[in-house]
Short mmCIF file of C-alpha atoms and ligand atoms in Angstrom, two decimals:
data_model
loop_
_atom_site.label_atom_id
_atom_site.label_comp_id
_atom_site.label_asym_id
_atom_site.label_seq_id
_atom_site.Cartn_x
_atom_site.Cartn_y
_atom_site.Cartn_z
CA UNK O 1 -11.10 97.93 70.00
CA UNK O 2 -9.91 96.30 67.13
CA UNK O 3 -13.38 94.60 64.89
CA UNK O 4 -13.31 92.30 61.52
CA UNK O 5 -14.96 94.53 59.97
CA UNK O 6 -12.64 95.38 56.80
CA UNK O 7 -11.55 98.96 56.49
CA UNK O 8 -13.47 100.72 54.21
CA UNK O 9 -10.44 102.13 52.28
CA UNK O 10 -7.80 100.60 49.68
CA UNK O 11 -5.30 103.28 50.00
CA UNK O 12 -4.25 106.37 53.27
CA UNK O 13 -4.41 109.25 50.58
CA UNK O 14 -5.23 112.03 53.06
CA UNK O 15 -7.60 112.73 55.95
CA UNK O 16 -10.22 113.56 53.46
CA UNK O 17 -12.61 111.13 52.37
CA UNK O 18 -12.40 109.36 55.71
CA UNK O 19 -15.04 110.09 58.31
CA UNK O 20 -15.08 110.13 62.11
CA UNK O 21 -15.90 106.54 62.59
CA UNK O 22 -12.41 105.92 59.93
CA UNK O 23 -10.21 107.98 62.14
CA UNK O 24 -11.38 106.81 65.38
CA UNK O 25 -11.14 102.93 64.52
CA UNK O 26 -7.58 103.79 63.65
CA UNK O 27 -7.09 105.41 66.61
CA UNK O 28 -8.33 102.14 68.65
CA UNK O 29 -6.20 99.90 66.75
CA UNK O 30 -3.17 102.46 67.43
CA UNK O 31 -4.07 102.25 71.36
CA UNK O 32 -2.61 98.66 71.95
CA UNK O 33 0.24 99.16 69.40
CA UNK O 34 1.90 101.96 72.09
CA UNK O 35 1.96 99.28 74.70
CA UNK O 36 3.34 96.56 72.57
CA UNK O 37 6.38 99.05 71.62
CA UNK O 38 7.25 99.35 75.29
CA UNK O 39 7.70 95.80 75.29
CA UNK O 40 10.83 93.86 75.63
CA UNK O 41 10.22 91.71 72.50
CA UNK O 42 8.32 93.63 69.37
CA UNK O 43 7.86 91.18 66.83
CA UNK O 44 4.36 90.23 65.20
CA UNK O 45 3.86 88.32 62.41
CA UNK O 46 0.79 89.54 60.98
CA UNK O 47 2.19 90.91 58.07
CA UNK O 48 4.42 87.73 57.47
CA UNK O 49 5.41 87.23 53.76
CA UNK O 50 4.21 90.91 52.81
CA UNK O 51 6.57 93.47 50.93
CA UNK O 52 6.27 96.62 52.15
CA UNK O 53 7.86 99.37 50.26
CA UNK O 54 8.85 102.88 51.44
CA UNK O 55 9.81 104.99 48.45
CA UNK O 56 10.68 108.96 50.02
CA UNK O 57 11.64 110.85 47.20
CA UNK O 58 11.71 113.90 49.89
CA UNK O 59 13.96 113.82 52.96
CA UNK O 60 12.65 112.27 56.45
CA UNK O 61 13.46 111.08 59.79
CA UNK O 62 10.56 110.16 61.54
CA UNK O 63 7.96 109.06 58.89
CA UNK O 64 10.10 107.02 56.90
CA UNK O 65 11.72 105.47 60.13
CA UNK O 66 8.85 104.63 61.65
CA UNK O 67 7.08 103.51 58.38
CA UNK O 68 9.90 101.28 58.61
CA UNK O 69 10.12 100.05 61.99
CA UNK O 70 6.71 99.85 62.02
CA UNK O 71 6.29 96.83 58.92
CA UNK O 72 9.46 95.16 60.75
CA UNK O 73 7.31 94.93 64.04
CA UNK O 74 4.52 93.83 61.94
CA UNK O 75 6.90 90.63 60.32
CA UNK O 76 7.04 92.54 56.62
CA UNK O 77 9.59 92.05 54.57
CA UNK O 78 10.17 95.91 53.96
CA UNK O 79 12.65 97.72 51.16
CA UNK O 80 13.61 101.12 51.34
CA UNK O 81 13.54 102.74 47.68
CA UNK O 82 16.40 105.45 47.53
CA UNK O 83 15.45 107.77 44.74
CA UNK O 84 18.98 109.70 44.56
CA UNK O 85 20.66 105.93 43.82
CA UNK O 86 17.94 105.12 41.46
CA UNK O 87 16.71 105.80 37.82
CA UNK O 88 14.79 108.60 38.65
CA UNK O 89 18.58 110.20 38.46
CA UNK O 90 18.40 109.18 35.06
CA UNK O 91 15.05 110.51 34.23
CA UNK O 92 13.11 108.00 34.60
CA UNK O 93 8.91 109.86 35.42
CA UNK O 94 7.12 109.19 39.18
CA UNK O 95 4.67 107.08 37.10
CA UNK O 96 7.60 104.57 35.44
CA UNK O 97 8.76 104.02 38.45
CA UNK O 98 5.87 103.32 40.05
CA UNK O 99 4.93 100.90 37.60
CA UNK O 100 8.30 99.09 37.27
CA UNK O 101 7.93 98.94 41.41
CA UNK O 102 4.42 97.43 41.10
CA UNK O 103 5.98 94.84 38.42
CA UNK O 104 7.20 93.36 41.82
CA UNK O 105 4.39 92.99 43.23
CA UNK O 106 4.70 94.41 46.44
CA UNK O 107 1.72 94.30 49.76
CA UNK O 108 1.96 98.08 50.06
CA UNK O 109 4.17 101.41 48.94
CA UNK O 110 4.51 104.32 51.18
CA UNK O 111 5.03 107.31 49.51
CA UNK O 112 6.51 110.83 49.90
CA UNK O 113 7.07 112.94 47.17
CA UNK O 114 7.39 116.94 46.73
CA UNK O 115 3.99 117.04 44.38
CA UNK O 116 0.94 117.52 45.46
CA UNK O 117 -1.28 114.74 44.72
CA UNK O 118 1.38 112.67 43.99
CA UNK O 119 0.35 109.64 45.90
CA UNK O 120 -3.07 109.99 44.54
CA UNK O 121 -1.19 109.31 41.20
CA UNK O 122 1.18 106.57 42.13
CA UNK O 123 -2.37 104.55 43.91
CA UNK O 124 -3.93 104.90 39.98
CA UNK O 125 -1.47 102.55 39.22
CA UNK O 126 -0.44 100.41 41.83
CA UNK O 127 -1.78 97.07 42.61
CA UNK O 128 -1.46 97.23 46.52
CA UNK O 129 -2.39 99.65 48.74
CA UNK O 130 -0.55 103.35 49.17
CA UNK O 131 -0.13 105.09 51.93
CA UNK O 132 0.55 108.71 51.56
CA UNK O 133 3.71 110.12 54.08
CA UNK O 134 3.32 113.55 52.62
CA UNK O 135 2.56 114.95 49.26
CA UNK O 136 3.93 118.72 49.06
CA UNK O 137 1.59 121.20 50.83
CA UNK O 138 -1.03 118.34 50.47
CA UNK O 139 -1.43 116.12 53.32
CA UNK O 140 -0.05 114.11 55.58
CA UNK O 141 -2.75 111.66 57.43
CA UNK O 142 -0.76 109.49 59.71
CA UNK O 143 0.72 112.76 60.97
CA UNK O 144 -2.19 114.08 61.73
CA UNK O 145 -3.62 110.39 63.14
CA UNK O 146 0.05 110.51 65.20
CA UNK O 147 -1.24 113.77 66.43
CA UNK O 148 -4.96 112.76 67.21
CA UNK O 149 -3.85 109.78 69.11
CA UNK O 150 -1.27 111.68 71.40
CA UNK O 151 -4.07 114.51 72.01
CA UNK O 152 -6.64 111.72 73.04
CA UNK O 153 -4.04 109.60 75.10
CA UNK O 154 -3.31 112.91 77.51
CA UNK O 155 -7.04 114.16 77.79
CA UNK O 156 -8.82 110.94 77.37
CA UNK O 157 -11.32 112.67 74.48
CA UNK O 158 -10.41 115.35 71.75
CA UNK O 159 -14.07 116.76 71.46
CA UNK O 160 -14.49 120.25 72.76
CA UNK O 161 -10.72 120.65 73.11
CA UNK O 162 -9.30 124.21 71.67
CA UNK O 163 -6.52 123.79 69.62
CA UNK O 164 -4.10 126.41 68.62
CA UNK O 165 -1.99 125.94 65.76
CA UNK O 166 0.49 128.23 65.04
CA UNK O 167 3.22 129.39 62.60
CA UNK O 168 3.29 128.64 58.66
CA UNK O 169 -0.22 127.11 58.20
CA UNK O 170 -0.53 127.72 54.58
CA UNK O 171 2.24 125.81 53.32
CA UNK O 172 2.53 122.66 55.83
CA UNK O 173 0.95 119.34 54.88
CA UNK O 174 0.37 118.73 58.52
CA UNK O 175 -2.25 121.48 59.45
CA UNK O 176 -3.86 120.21 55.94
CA UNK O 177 -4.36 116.89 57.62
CA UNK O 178 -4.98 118.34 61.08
CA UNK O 179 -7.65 120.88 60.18
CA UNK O 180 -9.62 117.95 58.49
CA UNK O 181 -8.94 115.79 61.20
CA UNK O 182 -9.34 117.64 64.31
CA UNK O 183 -12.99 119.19 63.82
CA UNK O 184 -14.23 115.77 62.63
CA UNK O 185 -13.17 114.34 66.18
CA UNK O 186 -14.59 117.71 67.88
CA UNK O 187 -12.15 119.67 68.46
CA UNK O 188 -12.43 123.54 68.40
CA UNK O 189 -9.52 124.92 65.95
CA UNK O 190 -7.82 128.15 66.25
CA UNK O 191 -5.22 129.04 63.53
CA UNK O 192 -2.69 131.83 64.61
CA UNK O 193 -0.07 132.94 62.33
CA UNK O 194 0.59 135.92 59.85
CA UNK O 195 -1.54 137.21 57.25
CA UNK O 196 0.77 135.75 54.80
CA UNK O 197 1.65 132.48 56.44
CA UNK O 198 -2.50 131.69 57.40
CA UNK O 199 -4.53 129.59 54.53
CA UNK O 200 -6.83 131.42 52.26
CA UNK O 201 -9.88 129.35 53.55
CA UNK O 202 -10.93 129.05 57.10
CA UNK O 203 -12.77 125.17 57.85
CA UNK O 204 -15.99 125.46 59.25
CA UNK O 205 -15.86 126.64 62.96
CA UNK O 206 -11.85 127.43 62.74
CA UNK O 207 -11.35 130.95 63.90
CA UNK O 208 -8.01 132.96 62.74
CA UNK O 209 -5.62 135.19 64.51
CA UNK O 210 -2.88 136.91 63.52
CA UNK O 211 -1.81 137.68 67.12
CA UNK O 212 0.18 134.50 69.03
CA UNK O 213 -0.89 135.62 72.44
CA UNK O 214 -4.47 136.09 71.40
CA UNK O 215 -4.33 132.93 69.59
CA UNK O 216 -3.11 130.44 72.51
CA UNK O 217 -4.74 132.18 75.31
CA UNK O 218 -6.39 129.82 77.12
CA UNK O 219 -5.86 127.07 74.38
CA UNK O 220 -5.90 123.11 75.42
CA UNK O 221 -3.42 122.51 72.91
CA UNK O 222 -0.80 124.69 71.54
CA UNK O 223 0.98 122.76 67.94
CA UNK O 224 3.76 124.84 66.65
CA UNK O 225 4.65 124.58 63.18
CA UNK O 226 7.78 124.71 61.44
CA UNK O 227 8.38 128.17 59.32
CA UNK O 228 8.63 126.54 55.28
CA UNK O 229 10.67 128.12 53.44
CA UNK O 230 11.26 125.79 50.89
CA UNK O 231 8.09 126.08 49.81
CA UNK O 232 7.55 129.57 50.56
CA UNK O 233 7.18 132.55 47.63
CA UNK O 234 10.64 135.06 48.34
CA UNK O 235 8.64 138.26 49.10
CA UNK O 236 6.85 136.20 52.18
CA UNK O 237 9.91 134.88 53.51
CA UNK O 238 10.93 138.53 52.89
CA UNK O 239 7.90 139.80 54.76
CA UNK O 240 8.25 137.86 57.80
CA UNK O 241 10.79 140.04 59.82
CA UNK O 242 11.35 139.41 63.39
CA UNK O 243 9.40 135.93 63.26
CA UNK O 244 10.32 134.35 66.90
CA UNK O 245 9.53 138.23 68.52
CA UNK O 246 6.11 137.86 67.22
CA UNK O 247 5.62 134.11 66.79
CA UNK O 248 7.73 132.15 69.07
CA UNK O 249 6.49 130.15 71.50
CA UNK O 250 8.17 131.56 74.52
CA UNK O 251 7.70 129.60 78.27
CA UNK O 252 5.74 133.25 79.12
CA UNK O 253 3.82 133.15 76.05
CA UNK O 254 2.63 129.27 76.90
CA UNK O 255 1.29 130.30 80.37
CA UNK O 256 -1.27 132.39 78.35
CA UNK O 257 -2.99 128.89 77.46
CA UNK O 258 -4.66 126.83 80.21
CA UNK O 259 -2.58 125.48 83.11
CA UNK O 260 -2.70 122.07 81.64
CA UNK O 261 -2.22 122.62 78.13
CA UNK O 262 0.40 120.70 75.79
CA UNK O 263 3.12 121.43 73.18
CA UNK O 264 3.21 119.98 70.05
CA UNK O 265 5.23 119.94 67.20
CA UNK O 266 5.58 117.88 63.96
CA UNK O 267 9.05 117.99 63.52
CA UNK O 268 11.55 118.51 62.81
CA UNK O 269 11.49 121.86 64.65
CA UNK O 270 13.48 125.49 64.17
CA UNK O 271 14.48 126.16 68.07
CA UNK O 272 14.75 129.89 68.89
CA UNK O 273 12.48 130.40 65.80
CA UNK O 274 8.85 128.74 66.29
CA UNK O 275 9.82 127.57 69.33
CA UNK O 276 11.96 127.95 72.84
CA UNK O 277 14.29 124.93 73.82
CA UNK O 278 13.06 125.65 76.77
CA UNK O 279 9.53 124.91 76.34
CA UNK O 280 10.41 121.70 73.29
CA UNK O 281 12.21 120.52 75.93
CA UNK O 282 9.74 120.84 79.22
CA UNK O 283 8.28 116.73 79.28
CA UNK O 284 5.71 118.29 81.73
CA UNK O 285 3.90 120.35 78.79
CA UNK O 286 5.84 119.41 75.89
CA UNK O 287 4.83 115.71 74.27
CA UNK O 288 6.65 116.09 70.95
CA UNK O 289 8.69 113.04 71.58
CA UNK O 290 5.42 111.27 72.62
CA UNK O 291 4.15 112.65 68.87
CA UNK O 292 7.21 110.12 67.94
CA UNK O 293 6.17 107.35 69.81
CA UNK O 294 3.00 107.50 68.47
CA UNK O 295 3.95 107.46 65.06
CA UNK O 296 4.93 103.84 65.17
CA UNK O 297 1.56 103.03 66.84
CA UNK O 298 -0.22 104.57 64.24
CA UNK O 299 1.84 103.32 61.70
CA UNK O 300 1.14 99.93 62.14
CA UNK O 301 -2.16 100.33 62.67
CA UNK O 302 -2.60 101.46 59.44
CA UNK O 303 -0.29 98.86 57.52
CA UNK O 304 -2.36 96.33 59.40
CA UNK O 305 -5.87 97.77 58.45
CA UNK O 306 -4.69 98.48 54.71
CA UNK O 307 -3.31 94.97 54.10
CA UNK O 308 -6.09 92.87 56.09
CA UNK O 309 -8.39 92.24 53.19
CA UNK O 310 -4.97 91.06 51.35
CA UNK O 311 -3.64 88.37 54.11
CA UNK O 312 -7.59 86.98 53.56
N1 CP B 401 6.83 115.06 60.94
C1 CP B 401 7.54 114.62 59.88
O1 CP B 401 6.97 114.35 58.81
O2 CP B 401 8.87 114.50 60.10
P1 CP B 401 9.90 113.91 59.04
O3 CP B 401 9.99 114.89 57.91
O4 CP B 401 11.19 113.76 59.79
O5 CP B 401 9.36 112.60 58.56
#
């Protein structure tokens, strides 16, 4: 529930650096958010008089939409920066823009970009708090808080769950974020995927298979992951030959992992290649749309949090 304690954080940079207690007080203030959504009439004015900026200098539909929706709900005053109709198109550096965006004075920037570290860099120079939407292969925390909450809101707990996830782990954000995230709230992490597509270095506890079926068998949660290529080396995307043969999640592959197990995926998603329609599309196991729903929850938990200490 939500306390006045302030939140021990200036800026959402990643999931590392914050501790259990972090995530799971986000996670409470999240809880009451989902509710409010479902309402008839979502408009708060706690953020009243704030600017909130989103500035995606990488493509998105659900972050930067529900970054967005999320302020309005909240009462911000929120401005979308476009880089493609900007100055950047002109040359002008991540860091010059930041600055002349900080000249006016915003509450908050949300920030994706294709570097890694990137909103680590733009939060050296801001005034306001940053919230990182996704920094290259770096991280992406309120995914993985987006993901945490929609775990704990089907089992009720997320210690001593097993969680599969599967597909391109070494060059996705989101299993950055999640294999922070889920062992710090107990979880018991699997990571299935080729040899080329699996990180280097295991977290503490995470086990690794290169076999799907091995991988899910009996799993709690099964969280499919999109195959990168944009960020992928040629000869990997070379080696990865008949990828939905060995690594798509199939409706008879799923009924290797318990009988009550859920689907998740990130988003967006490559049906027939990481995943079956069939199974993305099954609301009894799959809770991807959920994942959505949560987003905005999350979301404004953690432009509320970031921006309390500010509205005094
Ligand atoms: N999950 C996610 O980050 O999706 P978008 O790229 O659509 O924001």
């Amino acid at each position: 529930m939500p306390t006045a304690e302030p939140f021990p954080h200036r800026h959402l940079l990643g999931i590392e650096g914050l501790s259990a207690a972090d995530l799971t007080r986000i996670l409470d203030e999240a809880e009451p958010w989902v509710g409010f959504n479902r309402g008839a009439r979502k408009a708060d004015q706690r953020l009243a008089g704030l600017t909130q900026i989103n500035a995606f200098f990488e493509n998105s539909t659900r972050t930067l939409f529900s970054f967005e929706i999320a302020g309005k709900r909240l009462g911000a005053q929120v401005s979308n920066f476009h880089p493609a109709a900007s100055s950047v198109r002109k040359g002008e550096s991540l860091i010059d823009t930041a600055l002349t965006l900080n000249a006016m004075c915003p509450d908050l920037l949300v920030i994706r970009h294709e570097a890694v570290g990137a909103a680590a860099d733009v939060a050296a120079v801001m005034g306001c708090p940053v919230i990182n939407a996704g920094d290259g292969r770096g991280e992406h925390p309120t995914q993985a808080l987006l993901d945490a909450l929609t775990i704990r809101r089907r089992f009720g707990r997320i210690a001593g769950l097993k969680v599969a996830i599967c597909g391109d782990i070494r060059h996705s954000r989101v299993a950055n974020s999640n294999m922070r995230s889920l062992p710090l709230l107990g979880a018991e992490l699997r990571l299935v995927g080729p040899e080329a597509l699996l990180p280097t270095s295991l977290p503490t506890g995470a086990s690794a298979f290169t076999d799907l079926d091995e991988g899910v068998e009996g799993a709690d949660v099964v969280m499919m992951l999109r195959i990168q290529r944009e960020r992928m080396a040629p000869e990997i995307a070379n080696s990865l030959g008949d990828y939905h043969g060995r690594y798509g999640l199939t409706s008879a592959r799923l009924k290797r992992a318990a009988p009550h197990a859920i689907v998740m995926h990130p988003g967006p998603m490559n049906r027939g290649i990481e995943i079956d329609g069939d199974v993305a599309d099954d609301r009894r196991r799959s809770v991807i749309l959920d994942q959505v729903e949560h987003g905005v929850a999350v979301r404004m938990a953690c432009l509320d949090l970031l921006t309390r200490q500010r509205r005094g």
